[in-house]
Amino acid sequence: MVSGNIYFTAKLAELIHDVKVGKIVGSYSISQAMLNFLLNIINESKWTTADELMTIVRESGKIVENALPTEAILANVARRLLKIIREEYDELNMPEQNKQQDDSQAASLQKLVTQNSENTPSKSDYSQLHIDLRENLINHLQEIENELHLSHDNLAQQASQHVHSAELILTLGYSKSVEKFLKSVPKERKFEVVIAECAPACRGHMLANSLAHSKIDSTVIPDSAIYAYMSRVNKVIIGTHSVLANGGLRAASGAFTVALAAKHFSVPVIVLVPMFKMSPVFLFNYEQEAFNLVGSTQSVLPYNTKVSRQVKAYSPAFDYVPPRLITLFISSTNGFTPDYVYRLLSEMYHPDDYNMK
């Protein structure tokens, strides 16, 4: 229960149910729903201090993380809010002379190194009452909402830097980020896209139809032909479900095959990742019970056949792609390598909130 509040507990249970049954689909929609839930908590829940609010947010993050371990975006939004609460509280408590000094080194490496040093208080009790805290947090959440809304557009603006004329691009399945990215390439640049269909859902056909309407040459291939086509490919551009703390991916099933083939032929692999998909968790179980989802095999192996009674078939939803197979991440602001993920995580989340359990 969310700090004894039955109303918000019911709302959170409804959010979890909607995600599980597919009523809320897509990373953006899920993160937007979680953001709206947290905004209601700030506006309507009975809290007076930052510590009380952080307890409610942390409990909500624990609940969604336990109920939906594969949807890291929900917990990421809660972690982001916890970081903002800490920053706003510290700023309201900071003396005026220290505020000017802090503004001068706001984005410096020195601040990141010394933020928990003996020169600054490492811990705060967050128990003091601040009237302006609620309003400041609402303004910050509105900024995050705008950031989410513009994430795909900001990614697409960088398309001209990475896609050039006469290139052959390979992608996997359907991704809104990849779709908008490829459509944003200047029209005078002629390139071709090869799309692995990503069976059994075969969502690659959706992307091919969408690109065809934009007059972009595209070819759909079966997943078994990925290795055969890779020798002709100039670069691989894919989306991802989330980025783990070590720079690895939780991506659509088939992404590991694509990355391995690209590594063999020395083809660069570019991953489009909005910042809200960055998650400070690791792959801790190679058996993947908590990492993966298993879908229906009906389209491949119908339930009413004799063979289905004698074999066990699995249809995993995700692949783990290790960071050594990734060449470049493209975020909403710039590009970075897997080695730089740790720095971005330290900027987005507080270390105390990495493990919400």
Short mmCIF file of C-alpha atoms in Angstrom, two decimals:
data_model
loop_
_atom_site.label_atom_id
_atom_site.label_comp_id
_atom_site.label_asym_id
_atom_site.label_seq_id
_atom_site.Cartn_x
_atom_site.Cartn_y
_atom_site.Cartn_z
CA MET A 1 0.00 0.00 0.00
CA VAL A 2 1.19 3.54 -0.82
CA SER A 3 1.80 4.95 2.69
CA GLY A 4 -1.65 3.94 3.91
CA ASN A 5 -3.45 5.82 1.14
CA ILE A 6 -6.11 3.53 -0.31
CA TYR A 7 -6.97 5.90 -3.17
CA PHE A 8 -3.44 6.11 -4.58
CA THR A 9 -2.89 2.39 -4.01
CA ALA A 10 -5.95 1.68 -6.14
CA LYS A 11 -4.76 4.11 -8.82
CA LEU A 12 -1.34 2.46 -8.91
CA ALA A 13 -2.94 -1.00 -9.11
CA GLU A 14 -5.04 0.24 -12.04
CA LEU A 15 -1.91 1.53 -13.79
CA ILE A 16 -0.14 -1.80 -13.32
CA HIS A 17 -3.18 -3.69 -14.60
CA ASP A 18 -3.48 -1.48 -17.70
CA VAL A 19 0.16 -2.10 -18.57
CA LYS A 20 -0.12 -5.86 -18.01
CA VAL A 21 -3.22 -6.31 -20.18
CA GLY A 22 -1.87 -4.07 -22.95
CA LYS A 23 -4.25 -1.16 -22.44
CA ILE A 24 -1.23 1.13 -22.14
CA VAL A 25 1.34 0.21 -24.80
CA GLY A 26 4.65 1.79 -25.73
CA SER A 27 7.47 3.31 -23.71
CA TYR A 28 6.22 6.87 -24.11
CA SER A 29 2.64 6.07 -23.06
CA ILE A 30 3.79 4.05 -20.06
CA SER A 31 6.19 6.73 -18.84
CA GLN A 32 3.53 9.41 -19.38
CA ALA A 33 1.02 7.42 -17.30
CA MET A 34 3.53 7.03 -14.47
CA LEU A 35 4.38 10.73 -14.62
CA ASN A 36 0.69 11.65 -14.33
CA PHE A 37 0.33 9.34 -11.34
CA LEU A 38 3.27 10.97 -9.55
CA LEU A 39 1.93 14.42 -10.40
CA ASN A 40 -1.36 13.50 -8.71
CA ILE A 41 0.59 12.36 -5.65
CA ILE A 42 2.35 15.72 -5.42
CA ASN A 43 -0.88 17.65 -5.88
CA GLU A 44 -3.35 15.62 -3.86
CA SER A 45 -1.59 13.43 -1.29
CA LYS A 46 -1.21 14.61 2.29
CA TRP A 47 2.50 15.29 2.71
CA THR A 48 4.16 18.21 4.42
CA THR A 49 7.90 17.51 4.15
CA ALA A 50 10.21 16.24 1.45
CA ASP A 51 10.91 13.12 3.50
CA GLU A 52 7.23 12.16 3.56
CA LEU A 53 6.90 12.71 -0.20
CA MET A 54 10.06 10.70 -0.92
CA THR A 55 8.67 7.82 1.14
CA ILE A 56 5.47 7.79 -0.94
CA VAL A 57 7.35 8.00 -4.24
CA ARG A 58 9.86 5.33 -3.18
CA GLU A 59 7.07 2.96 -2.13
CA SER A 60 5.33 3.51 -5.46
CA GLY A 61 8.57 2.76 -7.28
CA LYS A 62 9.06 -0.46 -5.30
CA ILE A 63 5.53 -1.61 -6.11
CA VAL A 64 5.80 -1.07 -9.87
CA GLU A 65 9.30 -2.54 -9.97
CA ASN A 66 8.12 -5.72 -8.25
CA ALA A 67 4.89 -5.98 -10.24
CA LEU A 68 6.44 -5.15 -13.63
CA PRO A 69 10.16 -6.02 -13.49
CA THR A 70 10.52 -5.81 -17.28
CA GLU A 71 9.06 -2.28 -17.48
CA ALA A 72 12.02 -0.42 -16.03
CA ILE A 73 10.67 2.88 -17.33
CA LEU A 74 8.09 3.06 -14.52
CA ALA A 75 10.73 2.87 -11.81
CA ASN A 76 12.99 5.22 -13.79
CA VAL A 77 10.36 7.96 -13.63
CA ALA A 78 10.11 7.49 -9.86
CA ARG A 79 13.91 7.62 -9.52
CA ARG A 80 14.02 10.80 -11.57
CA LEU A 81 11.45 12.44 -9.30
CA LEU A 82 13.38 11.39 -6.19
CA LYS A 83 16.50 13.07 -7.59
CA ILE A 84 14.52 16.25 -8.28
CA ILE A 85 13.06 16.27 -4.76
CA ARG A 86 16.56 16.03 -3.27
CA GLU A 87 17.88 18.81 -5.49
CA GLU A 88 14.96 21.15 -4.81
CA TYR A 89 15.14 20.56 -1.06
CA ASP A 90 18.90 21.14 -0.97
CA GLU A 91 18.51 24.31 -3.02
CA LEU A 92 15.83 25.68 -0.70
CA ASN A 93 18.09 24.96 2.28
CA MET A 94 21.21 26.36 0.67
CA PRO A 95 22.46 29.77 1.85
CA GLU A 96 22.39 32.51 -0.78
CA GLN A 97 26.18 32.80 -1.10
CA ASN A 98 26.46 29.06 -1.76
CA LYS A 99 23.75 29.22 -4.45
CA GLN A 100 25.85 31.58 -6.56
CA GLN A 101 28.88 29.30 -6.23
CA ASP A 102 26.76 26.26 -7.10
CA ASP A 103 25.35 27.92 -10.24
CA SER A 104 28.87 28.67 -11.48
CA GLN A 105 29.83 24.98 -11.47
CA ALA A 106 26.39 23.50 -12.22
CA ALA A 107 27.51 21.24 -15.06
CA SER A 108 31.15 20.75 -14.13
CA LEU A 109 32.91 17.45 -13.56
CA GLN A 110 34.18 18.85 -10.27
CA LYS A 111 30.63 19.03 -8.92
CA LEU A 112 29.95 15.42 -9.83
CA VAL A 113 33.14 14.30 -8.10
CA THR A 114 32.67 16.39 -4.98
CA GLN A 115 28.88 16.26 -4.56
CA ASN A 116 29.20 13.71 -1.73
CA SER A 117 32.56 14.89 -0.36
CA GLU A 118 33.27 16.25 3.08
CA ASN A 119 32.93 19.81 1.77
CA THR A 120 29.17 19.37 1.33
CA PRO A 121 26.70 17.59 3.55
CA SER A 122 26.35 14.02 2.27
CA LYS A 123 23.03 13.38 3.98
CA SER A 124 19.96 15.49 4.62
CA ASP A 125 17.04 14.60 6.83
CA TYR A 126 14.57 16.28 4.42
CA SER A 127 12.28 16.96 7.38
CA GLN A 128 12.07 20.75 7.21
CA LEU A 129 8.88 22.31 5.89
CA HIS A 130 9.16 24.40 2.70
CA ILE A 131 6.09 26.08 1.27
CA ASP A 132 7.61 26.48 -2.22
CA LEU A 133 8.61 22.83 -2.60
CA ARG A 134 5.27 21.63 -4.03
CA GLU A 135 5.13 24.34 -6.70
CA ASN A 136 8.77 23.84 -7.70
CA LEU A 137 8.27 20.09 -8.11
CA ILE A 138 5.19 20.60 -10.28
CA ASN A 139 7.20 22.91 -12.54
CA HIS A 140 9.97 20.32 -12.81
CA LEU A 141 7.52 17.57 -13.71
CA GLN A 142 6.11 19.74 -16.46
CA GLU A 143 9.64 20.10 -17.83
CA ILE A 144 10.06 16.31 -17.75
CA GLU A 145 6.73 15.94 -19.55
CA ASN A 146 7.93 18.28 -22.29
CA GLU A 147 11.18 16.32 -22.49
CA LEU A 148 9.24 13.08 -22.97
CA HIS A 149 7.01 14.65 -25.60
CA LEU A 150 9.97 15.94 -27.61
CA SER A 151 12.24 12.91 -27.16
CA HIS A 152 11.50 11.35 -30.57
CA ASP A 153 11.75 14.73 -32.31
CA ASN A 154 15.13 15.44 -30.70
CA LEU A 155 16.39 12.04 -31.83
CA ALA A 156 15.13 12.61 -35.36
CA GLN A 157 16.96 15.94 -35.64
CA GLN A 158 20.27 14.04 -35.61
CA ALA A 159 19.36 11.77 -38.54
CA SER A 160 21.23 13.85 -41.11
CA GLN A 161 24.50 13.31 -39.18
CA HIS A 162 24.31 9.51 -39.33
CA VAL A 163 22.50 8.51 -42.54
CA HIS A 164 24.07 9.37 -45.90
CA SER A 165 23.33 8.82 -49.57
CA ALA A 166 23.59 5.34 -51.11
CA GLU A 167 23.74 3.62 -47.73
CA LEU A 168 22.08 0.34 -46.86
CA ILE A 169 20.58 0.47 -43.36
CA LEU A 170 19.43 -2.63 -41.50
CA THR A 171 16.91 -2.47 -38.66
CA LEU A 172 14.78 -4.90 -36.71
CA GLY A 173 11.02 -5.03 -36.25
CA TYR A 174 9.13 -1.81 -35.56
CA SER A 175 10.30 1.10 -33.44
CA LYS A 176 8.74 4.57 -33.36
CA SER A 177 12.15 6.07 -32.71
CA VAL A 178 13.67 4.36 -35.75
CA GLU A 179 10.66 5.21 -37.91
CA LYS A 180 10.83 8.93 -37.15
CA PHE A 181 14.62 8.92 -37.36
CA LEU A 182 14.66 7.45 -40.88
CA LYS A 183 11.83 9.69 -42.06
CA SER A 184 13.81 12.75 -40.92
CA VAL A 185 16.73 12.09 -43.25
CA PRO A 186 16.87 14.85 -45.90
CA LYS A 187 14.77 13.90 -48.93
CA GLU A 188 17.62 14.41 -51.39
CA ARG A 189 19.56 11.57 -49.78
CA LYS A 190 18.60 8.26 -51.34
CA PHE A 191 19.19 5.24 -49.14
CA GLU A 192 17.69 1.79 -48.69
CA VAL A 193 16.41 0.11 -45.55
CA VAL A 194 16.45 -3.64 -44.92
CA ILE A 195 14.01 -4.66 -42.18
CA ALA A 196 14.19 -7.99 -40.37
CA GLU A 197 10.56 -8.97 -39.82
CA CYS A 198 11.04 -9.94 -36.14
CA ALA A 199 8.91 -13.09 -36.12
CA PRO A 200 6.51 -14.31 -34.86
CA ALA A 201 4.83 -10.91 -34.47
CA CYS A 202 6.40 -9.76 -37.78
CA ARG A 203 6.12 -6.09 -36.82
CA GLY A 204 8.78 -5.27 -39.39
CA HIS A 205 6.02 -5.16 -42.01
CA MET A 206 4.46 -2.19 -40.16
CA LEU A 207 7.70 -0.23 -40.46
CA ALA A 208 8.08 -1.16 -44.14
CA ASN A 209 4.57 0.10 -44.93
CA SER A 210 5.19 3.33 -43.06
CA LEU A 211 8.50 3.98 -44.84
CA ALA A 212 6.94 3.17 -48.21
CA HIS A 213 4.40 5.99 -47.69
CA SER A 214 7.36 8.34 -47.23
CA LYS A 215 8.97 7.13 -50.51
CA ILE A 216 11.83 5.35 -48.72
CA ASP A 217 13.00 2.11 -50.37
CA SER A 218 12.61 -0.76 -47.93
CA THR A 219 12.88 -4.54 -48.06
CA VAL A 220 11.52 -6.98 -45.48
CA ILE A 221 13.59 -10.09 -44.91
CA PRO A 222 13.05 -13.14 -42.67
CA ASP A 223 15.11 -13.25 -39.50
CA SER A 224 17.03 -16.22 -40.88
CA ALA A 225 18.49 -13.99 -43.63
CA ILE A 226 20.06 -11.43 -41.28
CA TYR A 227 23.54 -12.94 -41.47
CA ALA A 228 23.39 -13.28 -45.27
CA TYR A 229 22.45 -9.62 -45.75
CA MET A 230 24.85 -8.19 -43.18
CA SER A 231 27.90 -8.22 -45.46
CA ARG A 232 26.19 -5.60 -47.69
CA VAL A 233 24.97 -3.38 -44.85
CA ASN A 234 26.64 -0.05 -44.04
CA LYS A 235 25.20 0.36 -40.55
CA VAL A 236 22.60 -1.09 -38.21
CA ILE A 237 20.09 1.25 -36.55
CA ILE A 238 17.76 -0.22 -33.93
CA GLY A 239 15.63 0.88 -31.01
CA THR A 240 15.60 -0.69 -27.56
CA HIS A 241 13.25 -1.35 -24.70
CA SER A 242 15.73 -0.12 -22.09
CA VAL A 243 19.46 0.42 -21.51
CA LEU A 244 20.99 -1.30 -18.49
CA ALA A 245 23.60 0.15 -16.16
CA ASN A 246 26.53 -1.57 -17.89
CA GLY A 247 25.51 -0.28 -21.33
CA GLY A 248 23.79 -3.51 -22.36
CA LEU A 249 20.34 -3.62 -23.94
CA ARG A 250 17.01 -5.18 -23.18
CA ALA A 251 15.85 -5.12 -26.80
CA ALA A 252 13.38 -6.93 -29.03
CA SER A 253 14.01 -10.62 -29.59
CA GLY A 254 16.39 -10.93 -32.51
CA ALA A 255 18.52 -7.92 -31.57
CA PHE A 256 21.30 -10.18 -30.27
CA THR A 257 21.39 -12.01 -33.61
CA VAL A 258 21.62 -8.70 -35.46
CA ALA A 259 24.39 -7.41 -33.18
CA LEU A 260 26.43 -10.61 -33.46
CA ALA A 261 26.21 -10.60 -37.25
CA ALA A 262 27.17 -6.92 -37.34
CA LYS A 263 30.17 -7.60 -35.10
CA HIS A 264 31.34 -10.37 -37.42
CA PHE A 265 31.25 -8.09 -40.47
CA SER A 266 32.49 -4.99 -38.57
CA VAL A 267 29.24 -3.11 -39.19
CA PRO A 268 28.55 -0.31 -36.69
CA VAL A 269 25.48 -0.79 -34.49
CA ILE A 270 23.66 2.42 -33.57
CA VAL A 271 20.98 2.36 -30.87
CA LEU A 272 18.36 5.10 -30.55
CA VAL A 273 17.55 5.64 -26.88
CA PRO A 274 15.51 8.45 -25.30
CA MET A 275 16.94 9.36 -21.93
CA PHE A 276 13.98 7.99 -19.96
CA LYS A 277 14.98 4.47 -21.08
CA MET A 278 18.29 4.64 -19.18
CA SER A 279 17.99 2.30 -16.21
CA PRO A 280 20.49 1.83 -13.32
CA VAL A 281 19.92 -1.93 -13.06
CA PHE A 282 22.04 -4.84 -14.22
CA LEU A 283 21.32 -8.18 -15.82
CA PHE A 284 21.57 -10.32 -12.68
CA ASN A 285 20.10 -13.57 -13.95
CA TYR A 286 21.17 -15.20 -17.19
CA GLU A 287 18.21 -17.58 -16.89
CA GLN A 288 16.20 -14.40 -17.54
CA GLU A 289 13.09 -15.10 -15.45
CA ALA A 290 13.01 -11.50 -14.25
CA PHE A 291 14.57 -10.13 -17.43
CA ASN A 292 12.25 -11.52 -20.07
CA LEU A 293 8.64 -12.06 -21.03
CA VAL A 294 7.35 -15.15 -22.78
CA GLY A 295 4.73 -14.63 -25.47
CA SER A 296 2.31 -16.94 -27.21
CA THR A 297 3.60 -19.55 -29.66
CA GLN A 298 0.19 -20.07 -31.28
CA SER A 299 1.25 -18.57 -34.62
CA VAL A 300 4.27 -20.89 -34.83
CA LEU A 301 3.03 -23.99 -33.06
CA PRO A 302 -0.79 -24.14 -32.78
CA TYR A 303 -2.10 -25.56 -29.53
CA ASN A 304 -4.45 -28.04 -31.20
CA THR A 305 -1.70 -30.00 -32.98
CA LYS A 306 -0.26 -33.32 -31.85
CA VAL A 307 3.27 -31.92 -31.82
CA SER A 308 2.36 -29.24 -29.28
CA ARG A 309 1.52 -31.96 -26.74
CA GLN A 310 5.00 -33.45 -26.96
CA VAL A 311 7.29 -30.40 -27.00
CA LYS A 312 7.86 -27.23 -25.01
CA ALA A 313 8.10 -24.05 -27.08
CA TYR A 314 9.10 -20.57 -25.89
CA SER A 315 8.64 -17.21 -27.54
CA PRO A 316 10.83 -14.70 -25.63
CA ALA A 317 9.99 -11.04 -26.04
CA PHE A 318 13.47 -9.65 -25.35
CA ASP A 319 17.14 -10.28 -26.02
CA TYR A 320 20.06 -9.15 -23.91
CA VAL A 321 22.70 -7.42 -26.04
CA PRO A 322 26.04 -6.93 -24.23
CA PRO A 323 27.73 -3.52 -24.49
CA ARG A 324 30.69 -4.91 -26.44
CA LEU A 325 28.37 -5.31 -29.46
CA ILE A 326 27.14 -1.70 -29.38
CA THR A 327 29.02 0.99 -31.30
CA LEU A 328 27.06 4.14 -30.45
CA PHE A 329 24.02 5.30 -28.53
CA ILE A 330 22.10 8.30 -29.85
CA SER A 331 20.13 10.08 -27.14
CA SER A 332 17.87 13.11 -27.22
CA THR A 333 20.90 15.40 -26.94
CA ASN A 334 23.96 13.72 -28.43
CA GLY A 335 25.75 10.46 -29.10
CA PHE A 336 27.79 8.45 -26.59
CA THR A 337 29.44 5.06 -26.20
CA PRO A 338 28.38 2.32 -23.74
CA ASP A 339 31.28 3.30 -21.45
CA TYR A 340 29.63 6.68 -20.86
CA VAL A 341 26.35 5.27 -19.53
CA TYR A 342 27.53 5.40 -15.91
CA ARG A 343 28.07 9.16 -16.15
CA LEU A 344 24.60 9.79 -17.55
CA LEU A 345 23.03 7.66 -14.82
CA SER A 346 24.80 9.71 -12.15
CA GLU A 347 23.33 12.87 -13.69
CA MET A 348 19.77 11.51 -13.91
CA TYR A 349 19.40 9.55 -10.67
CA HIS A 350 20.74 9.69 -7.12
CA PRO A 351 22.94 6.71 -6.14
CA ASP A 352 20.72 5.99 -3.11
CA ASP A 353 17.79 5.37 -5.46
CA TYR A 354 19.47 2.89 -7.80
CA ASN A 355 18.18 -0.04 -5.77
CA MET A 356 14.62 0.74 -4.74
CA LYS A 357 14.12 -2.60 -3.02
#
